[in-house]
Short mmCIF file of N, CA, C and O in Angstrom, two decimals:
data_model
loop_
_atom_site.label_atom_id
_atom_site.label_comp_id
_atom_site.label_asym_id
_atom_site.label_seq_id
_atom_site.Cartn_x
_atom_site.Cartn_y
_atom_site.Cartn_z
N MET A 1 101.02 95.06 100.88
CA MET A 1 100.33 96.22 100.43
C MET A 1 99.08 95.94 99.94
O MET A 1 98.67 94.98 99.25
N SER A 2 98.13 96.93 100.24
CA SER A 2 96.81 96.94 99.79
C SER A 2 96.29 98.21 99.16
O SER A 2 96.82 99.27 99.78
N GLN A 3 95.53 98.09 98.29
CA GLN A 3 94.89 99.38 97.67
C GLN A 3 93.54 99.20 97.38
O GLN A 3 93.08 98.18 96.83
N LEU A 4 92.67 100.37 97.79
CA LEU A 4 91.29 100.22 97.53
C LEU A 4 91.04 100.19 95.96
O LEU A 4 91.74 100.83 95.24
N ARG A 5 90.02 99.31 95.55
CA ARG A 5 89.63 99.38 94.14
C ARG A 5 88.88 100.69 93.89
O ARG A 5 88.15 101.17 94.87
N ASP A 6 88.68 101.09 92.66
CA ASP A 6 87.94 102.31 92.49
C ASP A 6 86.41 102.23 92.80
O ASP A 6 85.79 103.20 93.26
N ASN A 7 85.86 100.96 92.79
CA ASN A 7 84.47 100.90 93.00
C ASN A 7 84.20 100.45 94.42
O ASN A 7 83.09 100.16 94.73
N THR A 8 85.20 100.55 95.38
CA THR A 8 84.94 100.10 96.82
C THR A 8 84.30 101.18 97.55
O THR A 8 84.67 102.38 97.36
N THR A 9 83.27 100.82 98.31
CA THR A 9 82.42 101.76 98.92
C THR A 9 82.81 101.77 100.53
O THR A 9 83.40 100.80 100.94
N LYS A 10 82.50 102.73 101.18
CA LYS A 10 82.55 102.74 102.73
C LYS A 10 81.83 101.52 103.34
O LYS A 10 82.34 100.91 104.22
N GLU A 11 80.64 101.17 102.61
CA GLU A 11 79.92 100.01 103.34
C GLU A 11 80.64 98.82 103.08
O GLU A 11 80.59 97.84 103.87
N ASP A 12 81.36 98.69 101.83
CA ASP A 12 82.12 97.41 101.55
C ASP A 12 83.24 97.32 102.59
O ASP A 12 83.39 96.20 103.15
N LEU A 13 83.82 98.47 103.05
CA LEU A 13 84.93 98.24 103.95
C LEU A 13 84.42 97.90 105.34
O LEU A 13 84.95 97.30 106.08
N GLU A 14 83.15 98.59 105.59
CA GLU A 14 82.54 98.18 106.98
C GLU A 14 82.21 96.66 107.06
O GLU A 14 82.31 96.16 108.12
N LYS A 15 81.97 96.13 105.90
CA LYS A 15 81.59 94.67 105.97
C LYS A 15 82.84 93.66 106.28
O LYS A 15 82.64 92.75 106.86
N ILE A 16 83.97 94.25 105.74
CA ILE A 16 85.23 93.29 105.96
C ILE A 16 85.98 93.66 107.17
O ILE A 16 86.78 92.83 107.73
N THR A 17 85.65 94.79 107.76
CA THR A 17 86.55 95.31 108.88
C THR A 17 86.52 94.15 110.09
O THR A 17 87.42 93.88 110.60
N PRO A 18 85.38 93.73 110.45
CA PRO A 18 85.43 92.69 111.57
C PRO A 18 86.25 91.47 111.24
O PRO A 18 86.91 91.02 112.14
N SER A 19 86.34 90.93 110.09
CA SER A 19 86.97 89.81 109.63
C SER A 19 88.42 90.18 109.74
O SER A 19 89.37 89.24 110.02
N ILE A 20 88.88 91.38 109.23
CA ILE A 20 90.27 91.78 109.24
C ILE A 20 90.73 91.93 110.55
O ILE A 20 91.78 91.35 110.88
N ILE A 21 90.02 92.50 111.49
CA ILE A 21 90.40 92.66 112.92
C ILE A 21 90.55 91.31 113.50
O ILE A 21 91.48 91.00 114.29
N GLU A 22 89.74 90.35 113.21
CA GLU A 22 89.97 88.90 113.80
C GLU A 22 91.13 88.24 113.25
O GLU A 22 91.87 87.68 114.03
N LEU A 23 91.44 88.41 112.08
CA LEU A 23 92.70 87.85 111.32
C LEU A 23 93.89 88.40 112.09
O LEU A 23 94.75 87.75 112.55
N VAL A 24 93.92 89.73 112.29
CA VAL A 24 95.03 90.36 112.98
C VAL A 24 95.11 89.94 114.42
O VAL A 24 96.24 89.68 114.95
N TYR A 25 94.05 89.78 115.05
CA TYR A 25 94.03 89.43 116.52
C TYR A 25 94.51 87.91 116.54
O TYR A 25 95.33 87.66 117.58
N LYS A 26 94.08 87.16 115.72
CA LYS A 26 94.51 85.64 115.78
C LYS A 26 96.13 85.67 115.51
O LYS A 26 96.70 84.90 116.17
N TRP A 27 96.57 86.42 114.61
CA TRP A 27 98.02 86.51 114.34
C TRP A 27 98.61 86.93 115.64
O TRP A 27 99.71 86.34 116.04
N GLN A 28 98.27 88.07 116.25
CA GLN A 28 99.09 88.66 117.42
C GLN A 28 98.84 87.72 118.67
O GLN A 28 99.69 87.74 119.46
N SER A 29 97.70 87.08 118.73
CA SER A 29 97.49 86.26 120.02
C SER A 29 98.38 85.02 119.97
O SER A 29 98.63 84.37 121.01
N LYS A 30 98.95 84.78 118.83
CA LYS A 30 100.03 83.68 118.81
C LYS A 30 101.40 84.28 119.14
O LYS A 30 102.52 83.56 118.88
N GLY A 31 101.41 85.55 119.54
CA GLY A 31 102.75 86.09 119.74
C GLY A 31 103.57 86.75 118.58
O GLY A 31 104.67 87.01 118.68
N ARG A 32 102.79 86.87 117.50
CA ARG A 32 103.44 87.25 116.29
C ARG A 32 103.22 88.75 116.15
O ARG A 32 102.23 89.43 116.34
N PHE A 33 104.33 89.41 115.60
CA PHE A 33 104.33 90.85 115.35
C PHE A 33 103.55 91.23 114.15
O PHE A 33 103.67 90.58 113.05
N ILE A 34 102.89 92.23 114.17
CA ILE A 34 102.19 92.90 112.92
C ILE A 34 102.16 94.52 113.22
O ILE A 34 101.88 94.88 114.32
N TRP A 35 102.48 95.14 112.27
CA TRP A 35 102.35 96.68 112.22
C TRP A 35 101.51 96.97 110.87
O TRP A 35 101.95 96.40 109.86
N SER A 36 100.59 97.82 111.10
CA SER A 36 99.92 98.11 109.78
C SER A 36 99.41 99.61 109.81
O SER A 36 99.35 100.12 111.01
N GLY A 37 99.17 100.19 108.77
CA GLY A 37 98.70 101.48 108.67
C GLY A 37 98.48 102.07 107.21
O GLY A 37 99.00 101.40 106.30
N PRO A 38 97.75 103.05 107.15
CA PRO A 38 97.44 103.68 105.91
C PRO A 38 98.60 104.57 105.39
O PRO A 38 99.50 105.14 106.16
N LEU A 39 98.68 104.79 104.03
CA LEU A 39 99.64 105.67 103.42
C LEU A 39 98.89 106.99 103.30
O LEU A 39 97.60 106.93 103.31
N SER A 40 99.61 107.98 102.75
CA SER A 40 99.06 109.33 102.82
C SER A 40 97.95 109.51 101.67
O SER A 40 97.16 110.44 101.79
N ASP A 41 97.83 108.53 100.78
CA ASP A 41 96.75 108.77 99.74
C ASP A 41 95.43 108.30 100.02
O ASP A 41 94.56 108.50 99.29
N GLU A 42 95.31 107.83 101.28
CA GLU A 42 93.99 107.33 101.84
C GLU A 42 93.37 106.28 101.01
O GLU A 42 92.20 105.92 101.20
N LYS A 43 94.17 105.71 100.15
CA LYS A 43 93.61 104.56 99.43
C LYS A 43 94.53 103.26 99.55
O LYS A 43 94.20 102.25 99.13
N THR A 44 95.68 103.42 100.11
CA THR A 44 96.68 102.43 100.14
C THR A 44 97.19 102.18 101.56
O THR A 44 97.22 103.17 102.36
N GLY A 45 97.35 100.93 101.92
CA GLY A 45 97.88 100.65 103.32
C GLY A 45 98.98 99.58 103.12
O GLY A 45 99.09 98.91 102.16
N MET A 46 99.59 99.33 104.31
CA MET A 46 100.81 98.47 104.42
C MET A 46 100.73 97.67 105.66
O MET A 46 100.39 98.36 106.63
N ALA A 47 100.91 96.57 105.64
CA ALA A 47 101.26 95.77 106.91
C ALA A 47 102.56 95.15 106.85
O ALA A 47 102.98 94.61 105.73
N ILE A 48 103.34 95.16 108.06
CA ILE A 48 104.51 94.54 108.15
C ILE A 48 104.50 93.62 109.22
O ILE A 48 103.93 93.78 110.29
N PHE A 49 104.85 92.28 108.94
CA PHE A 49 104.95 91.26 109.90
C PHE A 49 106.01 90.29 109.76
O PHE A 49 106.59 90.25 108.63
N GLU A 50 106.37 89.67 110.80
CA GLU A 50 107.52 88.83 110.78
C GLU A 50 106.95 87.34 110.75
O GLU A 50 106.10 86.98 111.52
N ALA A 51 107.48 86.55 109.74
CA ALA A 51 106.82 85.25 109.56
C ALA A 51 107.79 84.33 108.61
O ALA A 51 108.66 84.95 107.91
N THR A 52 107.60 83.14 108.80
CA THR A 52 108.24 82.34 107.69
C THR A 52 107.57 82.40 106.39
O THR A 52 106.50 83.09 106.45
N GLU A 53 108.13 81.99 105.42
CA GLU A 53 107.51 82.10 104.07
C GLU A 53 106.17 81.39 103.94
O GLU A 53 105.29 81.98 103.51
N GLU A 54 106.12 80.32 104.65
CA GLU A 54 104.77 79.48 104.70
C GLU A 54 103.69 80.36 105.49
O GLU A 54 102.57 80.42 105.07
N GLU A 55 104.18 80.81 106.56
CA GLU A 55 103.22 81.60 107.49
C GLU A 55 102.78 82.90 106.76
O GLU A 55 101.45 83.13 106.84
N ALA A 56 103.67 83.48 106.10
CA ALA A 56 103.33 84.73 105.34
C ALA A 56 102.25 84.42 104.25
O ALA A 56 101.33 85.12 103.97
N GLN A 57 102.52 83.24 103.50
CA GLN A 57 101.59 82.87 102.41
C GLN A 57 100.26 82.47 102.98
O GLN A 57 99.29 82.94 102.33
N GLU A 58 100.26 81.90 104.18
CA GLU A 58 98.98 81.49 104.79
C GLU A 58 98.19 82.86 105.19
O GLU A 58 97.03 82.86 104.89
N PHE A 59 98.87 83.72 105.72
CA PHE A 59 98.23 85.10 106.12
C PHE A 59 97.66 85.75 104.97
O PHE A 59 96.69 86.17 105.00
N HIS A 60 98.47 85.85 103.89
CA HIS A 60 98.19 86.42 102.72
C HIS A 60 96.93 85.81 102.03
O HIS A 60 96.01 86.47 101.53
N GLU A 61 96.83 84.47 102.02
CA GLU A 61 95.64 83.88 101.37
C GLU A 61 94.42 84.08 102.24
O GLU A 61 93.38 84.31 101.58
N GLU A 62 94.58 84.08 103.58
CA GLU A 62 93.40 84.50 104.40
C GLU A 62 92.94 85.86 104.15
O GLU A 62 91.68 86.03 103.99
N TYR A 63 93.87 86.68 104.12
CA TYR A 63 93.54 88.15 103.87
C TYR A 63 92.79 88.26 102.51
O TYR A 63 91.83 89.04 102.45
N GLY A 64 93.31 87.61 101.53
CA GLY A 64 92.68 87.59 100.19
C GLY A 64 91.40 86.99 100.14
O GLY A 64 90.41 87.63 99.41
N ARG A 65 91.09 86.05 100.98
CA ARG A 65 89.74 85.58 100.96
C ARG A 65 88.70 86.46 101.65
O ARG A 65 87.57 86.54 101.17
N ILE A 66 89.25 87.31 102.51
CA ILE A 66 88.45 88.24 103.11
C ILE A 66 88.02 89.49 102.24
O ILE A 66 86.98 89.97 102.27
N CYS A 67 89.20 89.91 101.52
CA CYS A 67 88.98 91.27 100.97
C CYS A 67 89.39 91.37 99.52
O CYS A 67 89.37 92.64 98.98
N SER A 68 89.52 90.23 98.70
CA SER A 68 89.93 90.40 97.45
C SER A 68 89.02 91.06 96.42
O SER A 68 89.40 91.66 95.41
N GLU A 69 87.68 91.18 96.80
CA GLU A 69 86.74 91.79 95.92
C GLU A 69 86.76 93.28 96.19
O GLU A 69 86.31 94.05 95.19
N MET A 70 87.28 93.91 97.22
CA MET A 70 87.36 95.20 97.44
C MET A 70 88.72 95.89 97.45
O MET A 70 88.95 97.07 97.17
N LEU A 71 89.68 95.01 97.51
CA LEU A 71 91.16 95.56 97.54
C LEU A 71 92.01 94.84 96.68
O LEU A 71 91.90 93.64 96.46
N ASP A 72 92.91 95.49 96.04
CA ASP A 72 94.13 94.84 95.37
C ASP A 72 95.16 94.64 96.42
O ASP A 72 95.45 95.58 97.18
N HIS A 73 95.77 93.53 96.40
CA HIS A 73 96.85 93.39 97.39
C HIS A 73 97.94 92.48 96.98
O HIS A 73 97.83 91.64 96.02
N SER A 74 99.19 92.62 97.58
CA SER A 74 100.26 92.00 97.09
C SER A 74 101.17 91.71 98.38
O SER A 74 101.13 92.41 99.37
N LEU A 75 101.89 90.62 98.24
CA LEU A 75 102.87 90.21 99.41
C LEU A 75 104.29 90.39 98.86
O LEU A 75 104.63 89.83 97.68
N TYR A 76 105.08 91.14 99.64
CA TYR A 76 106.42 91.28 99.35
C TYR A 76 107.34 90.86 100.51
O TYR A 76 107.05 91.01 101.67
N GLN A 77 108.46 90.18 100.25
CA GLN A 77 109.39 89.88 101.32
C GLN A 77 110.36 91.02 101.33
O GLN A 77 110.93 91.63 100.50
N TRP A 78 110.46 91.37 102.71
CA TRP A 78 111.42 92.51 103.00
C TRP A 78 112.18 92.29 104.15
O TRP A 78 111.76 91.88 105.26
N GLU A 79 113.48 92.29 104.01
CA GLU A 79 114.36 91.88 105.19
C GLU A 79 114.43 93.15 106.08
O GLU A 79 115.40 93.98 105.92
N SER A 80 113.53 93.34 106.90
CA SER A 80 113.45 94.57 107.65
C SER A 80 113.98 94.51 109.09
O SER A 80 113.91 95.45 109.79
N ILE A 81 114.34 93.35 109.62
CA ILE A 81 114.79 93.16 110.84
C ILE A 81 115.71 94.16 111.36
O ILE A 81 115.64 94.85 112.35
N PRO A 82 116.96 94.50 110.55
CA PRO A 82 117.81 95.55 110.96
C PRO A 82 117.22 97.00 111.19
O PRO A 82 117.43 97.67 112.01
N PHE A 83 116.24 97.33 110.29
CA PHE A 83 115.50 98.58 110.36
C PHE A 83 114.63 98.49 111.61
O PHE A 83 114.66 99.53 112.34
N LEU A 84 113.89 97.54 111.85
CA LEU A 84 112.91 97.53 113.05
C LEU A 84 113.89 97.54 114.35
O LEU A 84 113.40 98.01 115.30
N SER A 85 115.04 96.96 114.34
CA SER A 85 115.79 96.96 115.56
C SER A 85 116.27 98.28 116.03
O SER A 85 116.61 98.58 117.00
N MET A 86 116.28 99.22 115.03
CA MET A 86 116.66 100.53 115.35
C MET A 86 115.62 101.43 115.96
O MET A 86 115.84 102.35 116.59
N LEU A 87 114.35 100.93 115.98
CA LEU A 87 113.21 101.55 116.49
C LEU A 87 113.11 101.63 117.82
O LEU A 87 113.33 101.15 118.78
#
């Protein structure tokens, strides 16, 4: 989960966008699943991905290095495979 900080500007987001795109591309190019999108408040987003605990922590740390000054973010473990198999 990520949420914009109150002082984050459009220019701030434009600066980090290429790095976030590269991070997601690197993840997906290794055959790993990721789904992400905004929530209806236009300030919060969520990404869902399948990973080991170590891989998830690595992704979260890299994400934090890129955007921690502009976004508050948290990592949650969610046993979503049964849900995703229904899609």
